[in-house]
Amino acid sequence: MSAQSPPSPGRDDVLDLTRELLRIDTINPPGNEREAAEVALAYARSHGLDGDLQPLGDSRANLRLVLRGEGEQAPIMYCGHLDTVPLGTAPWTRPPHAAEVEEDGVLWGRGAVDMKGGLAAMLVGLTTLARTGTRPPGDVHLLATAGEEVDCAGARAARDAGLLEGVGGLVIAEPTDLDLVVAHKGALFLEFVTRGRAAHGSMPDQGVNAITHMTTLLDRLSALDLGSATDPLLGGPTASVGTVQGGSVVNIVPDRCTAQVDLRSVPGVDHAVLLQRIERMLSELALTVPDFDARMTVTGDYAAVGTDPGEPLVRTAREVLAGVLGRPPGTSGVSYFSDASILQPGTGLPTVLCGPGDPNLAHQTDERVHVDDLRRAAEFFTLLPLAPRS
Ligand SMILES: [Zn+2]
């Protein structure tokens, strides 16, 4: 980096790019992220930064960009997702794909917060460095994923293709109100099915009641040790029964019941160990409860992620962000999960989440972000790769 003033994004770069991305409908399902990935790639190329798409079917793709550095510092990866959640049923004050800007500097649209604003800020950070010929002391990758809002399909494909090889740190621009988030919970979504035997409701002893067995199962599950780990930022693991369905009419003993359970884990809870514990519980019930028949299916598996706040990546991010904000940033944990649940486990990669926008507005009607926060984020993502991490 030269002795001159550090590179800085153009005043409206991040606003213009965010608006362009907001006008492309990437509601997931079905996603259709390819068009947004192509727009982002064309933008990168117009500023001298190259990359490629990782196709995921006809209308879906990840985007990967690389800015080459010239030092020994381990590469970092910027990551953001291209898809958004659906619009919900309540009417919007502003059209959700028009990217309208209010005079007081608020940008409206589905994805403004979660997380086209953050993704655009990362991209502007890299193109600002490329455009000004600035070479950071290590490579910087950008991965824009498809599918995060449903099953993290894009992150899984990127991981399986080895796109993280050699990377030494992960920064994800999920909305954190420009706090540094160093931990988030994991999730394990489970579906249980109990089977019984139908009989006339007046003769329940002739049948096997699948709902009764499900009640026994859920009671036992709620008493199960989910792992003793508690996290200073996240608290302990939780379990919530989301759905129960069983029976058809009042006077037939139900022969089938299903339930979906949402387990949230914290760093230190191994999902494989937790699943073994639940399988063992089901085996014990089968041995002790007459005619007990239950099956479990894992419908979602997202690991908890935690990074020591003393890690060089976190310390450096804190210093750079403090300079941008003019105050020390907060350090926190969040209960939602991210692509880091797929990208980080097994790698030991230091991981931070930091992005513009109020996380409480994510997934909401009238999602919107302050343009000044987009600008601060773009400045942060321009300067972070230039700071030595030690
Ligand atoms: Zn998100």
Coordinates of C-alpha atoms and ligand atoms in Angstrom, one line a residue, residues 81 114-115 148-149 174-175 363, ligand 1:
H81 CA -25.7 -15.0 -0.5
D114 CA -30.4 -9.7 4.0
M115 CA -28.1 -9.4 2.2
E148 CA -28.6 -19.9 1.5
E149 CA -32.2 -19.1 2.5
E174 CA -25.0 -11.0 6.9
P175 CA -26.8 -8.0 8.5
H363 CA -37.1 -11.4 6.4
Ligands
ZN1 ZN -28.9 -13.9 5.1

